mmCIF file of C-alpha atoms in Angstrom:
data_model
loop_
_atom_site.group_PDB
_atom_site.id
_atom_site.type_symbol
_atom_site.label_atom_id
_atom_site.label_comp_id
_atom_site.label_asym_id
_atom_site.label_seq_id
_atom_site.Cartn_x
_atom_site.Cartn_y
_atom_site.Cartn_z
ATOM 1 C CA MET A 76 6.153 34.164 -3.960
ATOM 2 C CA VAL A 77 5.270 37.035 -1.709
ATOM 3 C CA ALA A 78 2.603 34.752 0.304
ATOM 4 C CA LEU A 79 5.514 32.171 0.926
ATOM 5 C CA LEU A 80 7.535 34.986 2.003
ATOM 6 C CA HIS A 81 5.221 36.450 4.388
ATOM 7 C CA GLY A 82 4.591 32.741 5.562
ATOM 8 C CA ALA A 83 8.208 32.290 6.170
ATOM 9 C CA GLY A 84 8.007 35.353 8.579
ATOM 10 C CA VAL A 85 8.979 38.597 6.357
ATOM 11 C CA PRO A 86 6.754 41.107 7.806
ATOM 12 C CA ALA A 87 3.994 42.363 5.609
ATOM 13 C CA GLY A 88 5.050 45.753 6.352
ATOM 14 C CA ALA A 89 8.281 45.046 4.909
ATOM 15 C CA LEU A 90 7.287 43.218 1.656
ATOM 16 C CA GLN A 91 4.407 44.151 -0.649
ATOM 17 C CA LEU A 92 3.769 43.633 -4.180
ATOM 18 C CA LEU A 93 1.775 46.012 -6.501
ATOM 19 C CA HIS A 94 0.853 45.173 -10.149
ATOM 20 C CA GLY A 95 0.395 48.011 -12.496
ATOM 21 C CA ALA A 96 1.744 50.365 -15.107
ATOM 22 C CA GLY A 97 4.999 52.282 -14.380
ATOM 23 C CA ASP A 98 3.085 55.683 -15.404
ATOM 24 C CA THR A 99 0.484 55.025 -12.698
ATOM 25 C CA VAL A 100 1.590 52.629 -9.907
ATOM 26 C CA GLY A 101 5.452 53.408 -10.431
ATOM 27 C CA ALA A 102 4.769 57.157 -10.420
ATOM 28 C CA ALA A 103 2.837 57.250 -7.401
ATOM 29 C CA LEU A 104 5.293 55.049 -5.591
ATOM 30 C CA VAL A 105 8.216 57.095 -6.370
ATOM 31 C CA ALA A 106 6.277 60.286 -5.439
ATOM 32 C CA ALA A 107 5.145 59.018 -1.990
ATOM 33 C CA PRO A 108 6.759 61.134 0.540
ATOM 34 C CA GLY A 109 7.810 58.035 2.683
ATOM 35 C CA VAL A 110 10.008 56.451 0.222
ATOM 36 C CA ALA A 111 13.369 56.580 1.505
ATOM 37 C CA GLY A 112 15.060 54.733 -1.316
ATOM 38 C CA VAL A 113 14.577 53.264 -4.865
ATOM 39 C CA VAL A 114 16.113 49.990 -6.430
ATOM 40 C CA PHE A 115 15.084 49.774 -10.169
ATOM 41 C CA THR A 116 15.586 47.182 -12.982
ATOM 42 C CA GLY A 117 14.608 48.010 -16.255
ATOM 43 C CA SER A 118 15.157 50.448 -19.062
ATOM 44 C CA THR A 119 17.086 53.507 -19.000
ATOM 45 C CA GLN A 120 14.432 55.735 -20.207
ATOM 46 C CA VAL A 121 12.293 54.726 -16.988
ATOM 47 C CA ALA A 122 15.384 55.118 -14.878
ATOM 48 C CA LYS A 123 15.803 58.803 -16.121
ATOM 49 C CA ILE A 124 12.138 59.359 -15.295
ATOM 50 C CA ILE A 125 12.461 58.003 -11.894
ATOM 51 C CA ASN A 126 15.753 59.835 -11.192
ATOM 52 C CA ARG A 127 13.912 63.125 -12.280
ATOM 53 C CA ALA A 128 10.449 62.569 -10.075
ATOM 54 C CA LEU A 129 13.263 61.828 -6.996
ATOM 55 C CA ALA A 130 14.854 65.027 -7.640
ATOM 56 C CA ALA A 131 11.918 66.980 -7.711
ATOM 57 C CA LYS A 132 10.886 65.687 -4.148
ATOM 58 C CA ASP A 133 11.312 68.246 -1.142
ATOM 59 C CA GLY A 134 12.992 66.675 1.577
ATOM 60 C CA PRO A 135 16.106 64.496 2.019
ATOM 61 C CA ILE A 136 17.543 63.323 -1.015
ATOM 62 C CA VAL A 137 16.349 59.752 -2.032
ATOM 63 C CA PRO A 138 19.102 57.203 -3.346
ATOM 64 C CA LEU A 139 18.198 55.468 -6.474
ATOM 65 C CA ILE A 140 20.085 52.162 -7.748
ATOM 66 C CA ALA A 141 19.256 51.838 -11.150
ATOM 67 C CA GLU A 142 20.444 48.664 -12.974
ATOM 68 C CA THR A 143 19.545 49.251 -16.425
ATOM 69 C CA GLY A 144 19.939 46.738 -19.275
ATOM 70 C CA GLY A 145 22.091 45.664 -22.026
ATOM 71 C CA ILE A 146 23.365 42.346 -23.194
ATOM 72 C CA ASN A 147 26.732 41.521 -22.163
ATOM 73 C CA ALA A 148 28.929 39.267 -23.865
ATOM 74 C CA MET A 149 32.009 37.207 -23.195
ATOM 75 C CA LEU A 150 34.206 35.904 -25.771
ATOM 76 C CA VAL A 151 36.635 32.801 -24.894
ATOM 77 C CA ASP A 152 39.114 31.957 -27.259
ATOM 78 C CA SER A 153 41.243 28.756 -27.224
ATOM 79 C CA THR A 154 43.996 29.775 -24.759
ATOM 80 C CA ALA A 155 41.812 30.668 -21.994
ATOM 81 C CA LEU A 156 42.081 28.225 -18.700
ATOM 82 C CA PRO A 157 38.513 26.520 -18.373
ATOM 83 C CA GLU A 158 38.461 26.905 -14.461
ATOM 84 C CA GLN A 159 38.494 30.736 -14.901
ATOM 85 C CA VAL A 160 36.104 30.920 -17.474
ATOM 86 C CA ALA A 161 33.595 28.719 -15.487
ATOM 87 C CA ASP A 162 34.114 31.039 -12.293
ATOM 88 C CA ALA A 163 33.855 34.154 -14.203
ATOM 89 C CA VAL A 164 30.467 33.174 -16.123
ATOM 90 C CA VAL A 165 28.991 32.008 -12.975
ATOM 91 C CA GLN A 166 29.932 35.020 -10.998
ATOM 92 C CA SER A 167 28.688 37.422 -14.081
ATOM 93 C CA ALA A 168 25.520 35.375 -14.711
ATOM 94 C CA PHE A 169 24.279 34.836 -11.206
ATOM 95 C CA ARG A 170 25.651 37.177 -8.735
ATOM 96 C CA SER A 171 22.699 39.328 -7.715
ATOM 97 C CA ALA A 172 20.510 36.562 -9.436
ATOM 98 C CA GLY A 173 21.245 38.049 -12.804
ATOM 99 C CA GLN A 174 19.458 41.212 -12.209
ATOM 100 C CA ARG A 175 22.295 43.429 -12.829
ATOM 101 C CA CYS A 176 22.922 45.270 -15.833
ATOM 102 C CA SER A 177 26.472 43.975 -15.966
ATOM 103 C CA ALA A 178 25.143 40.221 -15.975
ATOM 104 C CA LEU A 179 26.559 37.887 -18.387
ATOM 105 C CA ARG A 180 23.962 37.398 -21.074
ATOM 106 C CA LEU A 181 25.871 35.555 -24.131
ATOM 107 C CA LEU A 182 28.929 33.504 -23.944
ATOM 108 C CA CYS A 183 30.659 32.586 -26.954
ATOM 109 C CA VAL A 184 33.459 29.734 -26.777
ATOM 110 C CA HIS A 185 35.851 28.303 -29.170
ATOM 111 C CA GLU A 186 34.971 25.539 -30.366
ATOM 112 C CA SER A 187 38.004 23.732 -29.691
ATOM 113 C CA ILE A 188 37.446 24.142 -25.882
ATOM 114 C CA ALA A 189 33.717 24.402 -25.757
ATOM 115 C CA ASP A 190 32.826 20.943 -24.431
ATOM 116 C CA GLY A 191 35.238 21.257 -21.675
ATOM 117 C CA VAL A 192 34.080 24.761 -20.599
ATOM 118 C CA ILE A 193 30.594 23.758 -20.866
ATOM 119 C CA GLU A 194 30.786 20.732 -18.810
ATOM 120 C CA MET A 195 32.921 22.859 -16.073
ATOM 121 C CA ILE A 196 30.492 25.710 -16.026
ATOM 122 C CA GLN A 197 27.312 23.090 -15.742
ATOM 123 C CA GLY A 198 29.126 21.627 -12.518
ATOM 124 C CA ALA A 199 29.850 24.940 -11.041
ATOM 125 C CA ALA A 200 26.188 26.038 -11.788
ATOM 126 C CA LYS A 201 25.034 22.890 -9.774
ATOM 127 C CA GLU A 202 27.263 23.896 -6.886
#
């Protein structure tokens, strides 16, 4: 994916990929003096470690955006409007490519409206 993005014109200096464990590669990246901000998706435990490491750095405050996880559910009863459900599901599940702690992970729909709601969500997702 990185090679494709570089091929599409994203500068190599703007996009780099480093594989490795958080306690080695991640710790070194967070501690690097040139880091101006951190965006992290993962566990709350690791987000706290990153937060403490950034707070201990000298110099300007480094912003941290930490999306820590959970399994978010939506419960839909038989009185719900299928159009509103489909819109809410697509927005919640796919906004930010689903990489948010608030992203929908589990949808429970009352069986009396489930078929229509599922069909509507499928159509919305295709759009």
